[in-house]
CSV table of C-alpha atoms in Angstrom, one decimal:
chain,number,residue,atom,x,y,z
N,1,MET,CA,117.1,-17.6,-81.5
N,2,LYS,CA,120.0,-20.1,-80.8
N,3,LYS,CA,121.2,-22.5,-83.5
N,4,SER,CA,120.8,-26.2,-83.0
N,5,MET,CA,123.6,-28.5,-83.8
N,6,ARG,CA,124.4,-32.2,-84.1
N,7,LEU,CA,125.8,-33.6,-80.8
N,8,ASP,CA,128.5,-35.4,-82.5
N,9,LYS,CA,129.6,-32.0,-84.6
N,10,ILE,CA,129.6,-30.4,-80.9
N,11,LEU,CA,131.8,-33.1,-79.6
N,12,SER,CA,134.2,-33.1,-82.1
N,13,HIS,CA,134.5,-29.5,-82.3
N,14,SER,CA,135.2,-29.7,-78.5
N,15,GLY,CA,138.2,-32.2,-79.0
N,16,TYR,CA,136.5,-35.7,-78.5
N,17,GLY,CA,137.7,-37.1,-82.1
N,18,SER,CA,136.2,-37.7,-85.3
N,19,ARG,CA,132.3,-38.0,-85.9
N,20,LYS,CA,132.7,-42.1,-86.3
N,21,ASP,CA,134.7,-42.1,-82.9
N,22,ILE,CA,131.9,-40.1,-81.3
N,23,LYS,CA,129.1,-42.3,-82.8
N,24,ALA,CA,130.7,-45.5,-80.9
N,25,PHE,CA,131.5,-43.0,-78.1
N,26,CYS,CA,127.4,-42.3,-77.5
N,27,LYS,CA,126.6,-45.9,-78.2
N,28,GLN,CA,128.6,-47.0,-75.2
N,29,GLY,CA,126.7,-44.7,-73.0
N,30,ASN,CA,129.5,-42.2,-72.3
N,31,VAL,CA,127.5,-38.9,-73.0
N,32,THR,CA,124.5,-37.5,-71.2
N,33,VAL,CA,122.3,-34.7,-72.3
N,34,ASP,CA,120.4,-32.8,-69.4
N,35,GLY,CA,121.2,-36.0,-67.3
N,36,VAL,CA,119.8,-38.5,-69.7
N,37,VAL,CA,122.3,-41.1,-71.3
N,38,CYS,CA,122.2,-40.1,-75.1
N,39,ARG,CA,123.2,-42.8,-77.4
N,40,ASP,CA,122.0,-41.0,-80.9
N,41,SER,CA,125.2,-38.7,-81.8
N,42,SER,CA,123.0,-37.2,-84.6
N,43,LEU,CA,120.7,-35.6,-82.0
N,44,LEU,CA,120.2,-31.8,-82.7
N,45,VAL,CA,120.8,-29.7,-79.4
N,46,GLN,CA,121.5,-26.2,-78.5
N,47,PRO,CA,124.9,-26.4,-77.1
N,48,GLU,CA,124.7,-23.3,-74.9
N,49,ALA,CA,121.4,-24.1,-73.6
N,50,VAL,CA,121.6,-27.9,-72.6
N,51,ASP,CA,123.8,-29.8,-69.9
N,52,ILE,CA,126.2,-32.1,-72.0
N,53,ARG,CA,128.5,-34.5,-70.0
N,54,VAL,CA,131.2,-36.9,-71.3
N,55,GLN,CA,131.9,-39.6,-68.9
N,56,GLY,CA,130.5,-37.4,-66.0
N,57,LYS,CA,132.6,-34.3,-67.2
N,58,VAL,CA,130.8,-31.1,-68.1
N,59,LEU,CA,131.3,-30.0,-71.6
N,60,SER,CA,131.9,-26.2,-71.9
N,61,TYR,CA,131.3,-25.3,-75.6
N,62,GLU,CA,133.2,-22.8,-77.4
N,63,ALA,CA,132.2,-21.6,-80.9
N,64,HIS,CA,135.4,-20.0,-81.6
N,65,TYR,CA,139.0,-20.2,-80.4
N,66,TYR,CA,141.7,-17.2,-80.3
N,67,LEU,CA,145.1,-18.5,-79.8
N,68,LEU,CA,148.5,-16.6,-79.8
N,69,LEU,CA,151.5,-18.9,-80.7
N,70,HIS,CA,155.0,-18.0,-80.5
N,71,LYS,CA,156.0,-19.5,-83.7
N,72,PRO,CA,159.4,-21.3,-83.9
N,73,LYS,CA,161.5,-21.8,-87.0
N,74,ASP,CA,161.0,-24.9,-89.4
N,75,VAL,CA,157.4,-24.9,-88.9
N,76,ILE,CA,155.0,-23.8,-91.6
N,77,SER,CA,151.8,-21.5,-91.3
N,78,ALA,CA,149.1,-24.1,-92.6
N,79,ARG,CA,146.5,-26.2,-91.3
N,80,ARG,CA,148.1,-29.5,-92.6
N,81,ASP,CA,150.9,-30.5,-94.7
N,82,GLU,CA,152.0,-34.1,-95.9
N,83,LYS,CA,155.4,-33.4,-95.6
N,84,GLU,CA,156.2,-30.3,-93.2
N,85,LYS,CA,155.3,-29.9,-89.5
N,86,THR,CA,152.6,-27.1,-89.2
N,87,VAL,CA,151.8,-24.5,-86.5
N,88,VAL,CA,148.6,-26.5,-86.1
N,89,ASP,CA,150.5,-29.6,-85.1
N,90,LEU,CA,151.9,-27.6,-82.2
N,91,LEU,CA,148.4,-27.4,-80.6
N,92,PRO,CA,146.2,-30.2,-78.8
N,93,PRO,CA,144.1,-32.1,-81.6
N,94,LEU,CA,141.1,-30.2,-79.9
N,95,TYR,CA,142.0,-27.2,-82.1
N,96,ALA,CA,142.6,-29.3,-85.5
N,97,HIS,CA,139.0,-30.9,-84.9
N,98,ALA,CA,137.6,-27.4,-84.3
N,99,GLY,CA,138.9,-26.0,-87.7
N,100,VAL,CA,141.5,-23.6,-86.4
N,101,PHE,CA,143.8,-22.1,-89.0
N,102,PRO,CA,146.8,-19.3,-88.9
N,103,VAL,CA,145.6,-15.8,-89.7
N,104,GLY,CA,147.9,-14.9,-92.2
N,105,ARG,CA,151.3,-16.6,-92.6
N,106,LEU,CA,154.8,-16.2,-91.4
N,107,ASP,CA,157.5,-18.0,-93.8
N,108,LYS,CA,158.8,-21.0,-92.7
N,109,ASP,CA,162.3,-19.6,-90.9
N,110,THR,CA,160.6,-16.5,-89.5
N,111,THR,CA,159.7,-16.5,-85.7
N,112,GLY,CA,157.3,-14.7,-83.4
N,113,LEU,CA,153.7,-13.8,-83.1
N,114,LEU,CA,151.1,-15.8,-84.9
N,115,LEU,CA,147.5,-15.6,-84.5
N,116,LEU,CA,145.2,-18.7,-84.9
N,117,THR,CA,141.3,-19.0,-84.8
N,118,ASN,CA,138.4,-20.6,-86.4
N,119,ASP,CA,136.4,-17.1,-86.7
N,120,GLY,CA,136.8,-16.5,-90.3
N,121,THR,CA,135.2,-12.8,-89.8
N,122,TRP,CA,137.5,-11.9,-86.9
N,123,ALA,CA,140.7,-13.2,-89.1
N,124,HIS,CA,139.5,-11.2,-92.2
N,125,ARG,CA,139.3,-8.1,-90.2
N,126,ILE,CA,143.0,-8.5,-89.4
N,127,MET,CA,144.3,-9.8,-92.8
N,128,SER,CA,142.4,-7.4,-95.0
N,129,PRO,CA,144.3,-5.0,-96.9
N,130,LYS,CA,141.6,-2.4,-96.4
N,131,LYS,CA,142.1,-2.5,-92.5
N,132,HIS,CA,145.8,-1.5,-92.7
N,133,THR,CA,146.9,-3.3,-89.6
N,134,ALA,CA,150.1,-2.8,-88.5
N,135,LYS,CA,152.7,-5.7,-88.1
N,136,LYS,CA,155.7,-5.1,-86.4
N,137,TYR,CA,159.0,-7.2,-87.0
N,138,GLU,CA,162.5,-7.2,-85.9
N,139,ALA,CA,165.1,-8.0,-88.8
N,140,VAL,CA,168.6,-9.1,-88.5
N,141,VAL,CA,170.2,-8.0,-91.7
N,142,ALA,CA,173.5,-8.3,-93.5
N,143,GLY,CA,175.0,-5.8,-95.7
N,144,GLN,CA,175.2,-1.8,-95.4
N,145,ILE,CA,172.3,0.1,-94.2
N,146,PRO,CA,171.6,2.9,-96.5
N,147,ALA,CA,171.5,6.5,-94.7
N,148,ASP,CA,168.2,6.8,-96.5
N,149,ILE,CA,166.3,3.6,-95.6
N,150,GLN,CA,163.8,5.5,-93.5
N,151,THR,CA,162.7,7.9,-96.5
N,152,CYS,CA,163.0,5.0,-99.0
N,153,PHE,CA,160.6,2.7,-96.8
N,154,ALA,CA,158.2,5.9,-95.9
N,155,ALA,CA,157.7,6.5,-99.6
N,156,GLY,CA,156.5,2.9,-100.5
N,157,LEU,CA,159.4,0.8,-102.2
N,158,VAL,CA,159.0,-0.4,-105.7
N,159,LEU,CA,160.3,-4.2,-105.5
N,160,ARG,CA,162.4,-5.8,-108.4
N,161,ASP,CA,159.2,-7.2,-110.2
N,162,GLY,CA,157.4,-4.1,-110.3
N,163,THR,CA,155.4,-4.6,-107.0
N,164,VAL,CA,154.6,-1.3,-105.2
N,165,CYS,CA,154.7,-1.5,-101.4
N,166,GLN,CA,152.6,0.6,-99.1
N,167,PRO,CA,154.5,3.3,-97.4
N,168,ALA,CA,156.3,1.4,-94.3
N,169,GLN,CA,158.6,2.4,-91.3
N,170,VAL,CA,161.9,1.5,-90.3
N,171,GLN,CA,164.0,2.3,-87.2
N,172,ILE,CA,167.5,1.4,-87.0
N,173,GLN,CA,168.1,-0.4,-83.5
N,174,GLU,CA,171.8,-1.6,-83.8
N,175,ALA,CA,174.4,-1.8,-86.6
N,176,ASN,CA,172.6,-4.9,-88.2
N,177,VAL,CA,168.9,-4.8,-86.5
N,178,LEU,CA,166.0,-3.0,-88.0
N,179,ASP,CA,162.5,-2.6,-86.3
N,180,ILE,CA,160.2,-2.6,-89.5
N,181,THR,CA,156.4,-2.0,-89.4
N,182,ILE,CA,154.2,-2.8,-92.6
N,183,TYR,CA,150.7,-2.6,-93.1
N,184,GLU,CA,150.3,-5.4,-95.6
N,185,GLY,CA,151.3,-8.8,-96.2
N,186,GLN,CA,152.8,-9.6,-99.5
N,187,TYR,CA,154.7,-12.4,-100.2
N,188,HIS,CA,158.0,-12.5,-98.5
N,189,GLN,CA,157.7,-8.8,-98.4
N,190,ILE,CA,160.0,-7.6,-95.8
N,191,LYS,CA,162.8,-10.0,-97.0
N,192,ARG,CA,162.0,-8.4,-100.7
N,193,MET,CA,162.0,-4.7,-99.2
N,194,CYS,CA,165.5,-5.2,-97.8
N,195,ALA,CA,167.0,-6.7,-101.0
N,196,ALA,CA,165.7,-3.7,-102.7
N,197,VAL,CA,167.7,-1.6,-100.8
N,198,GLY,CA,170.8,-3.9,-100.6
N,199,LEU,CA,170.1,-5.8,-97.6
N,200,ARG,CA,169.8,-9.5,-96.9
N,201,VAL,CA,167.6,-10.6,-93.9
N,202,CYS,CA,169.4,-13.3,-91.8
N,203,HIS,CA,166.5,-13.5,-89.2
N,204,LEU,CA,163.0,-12.1,-89.0
N,205,HIS,CA,160.8,-11.9,-85.8
N,206,ARG,CA,157.5,-10.6,-85.7
N,207,ARG,CA,156.9,-8.7,-82.3
N,208,ALA,CA,153.3,-7.2,-82.8
N,209,ILE,CA,150.2,-7.0,-84.8
N,210,GLY,CA,148.5,-3.9,-84.2
N,211,GLY,CA,148.4,-3.2,-80.4
N,212,LEU,CA,149.0,-7.0,-79.7
N,213,VAL,CA,152.5,-7.5,-78.5
N,214,LEU,CA,154.0,-11.0,-78.2
N,215,ASP,CA,154.1,-12.3,-74.6
N,216,ASP,CA,157.8,-12.3,-73.7
N,217,THR,CA,157.2,-15.0,-71.1
N,218,LEU,CA,155.7,-17.4,-73.9
N,219,PRO,CA,158.7,-19.9,-74.8
N,220,MET,CA,159.4,-20.7,-78.3
N,221,GLY,CA,156.6,-23.1,-79.7
N,222,ALA,CA,154.3,-22.4,-76.8
N,223,TRP,CA,150.9,-20.9,-77.2
N,224,ARG,CA,148.0,-19.6,-75.0
N,225,LYS,CA,144.3,-18.3,-75.5
N,226,LEU,CA,143.5,-14.5,-76.1
N,227,THR,CA,141.7,-12.9,-73.5
N,228,ALA,CA,138.5,-11.0,-74.7
N,229,GLU,CA,140.3,-7.8,-74.1
N,230,GLU,CA,143.2,-8.9,-76.3
N,231,ARG,CA,141.2,-10.2,-79.2
N,232,GLU,CA,140.4,-6.2,-80.0
N,233,LEU,CA,144.3,-5.2,-79.7
N,234,PRO,CA,145.2,-6.1,-83.3
N,235,PHE,CA,142.7,-3.5,-84.5
N,236,VAL,CA,144.4,-0.8,-82.3
N,237,CYS,CA,147.0,1.5,-84.0
N,238,LYS,CA,150.2,1.6,-82.1
């Protein structure tokens, strides 16, 4: 059986403002349900089963949103912050009203692929350490890259504070560029792993999560919705 929801919650979720705003909006006669003007914003309806229109425009209700963002530098991975610009601030207000949040986090100075959603179950599948989801990064480093770096990463590094990392993969692309794949997401993990072998990370960029690769045509700071097929790619091992 489909779940009934308050009309103001549906409209807020769909980007039409706060419940207070929507209450006034309905009283002005701007909303119809199955062709009838609805002035009661608390009306319970099944969003998928009725025709809801706002100022004559059909409302297409989506319970969950799945977004891919090309995260720029100097933006934090959070829903809101009093001082810093957040990744949710880069999206239209619709998504903030719908409760979209970043799936995991990238450091403020790290760029690349970041997923956002309001589907907690989907996000947990990606973030859970038990799932061993591969996360692939490109790291520009300073320092002498050790000859045995691949062996060190594959064995599971022990960080300076005693933290034991799961085995990881690293490939040397250029004299100072590494491709690194990890299967967990500990605090500043790649920077700390590199520090453990005498390297300093100058720039870090996430390229992929599982089989989902950052869209090269997507400019820094831009976003788009994931297709239904792409939603499953983070769980594909590559």
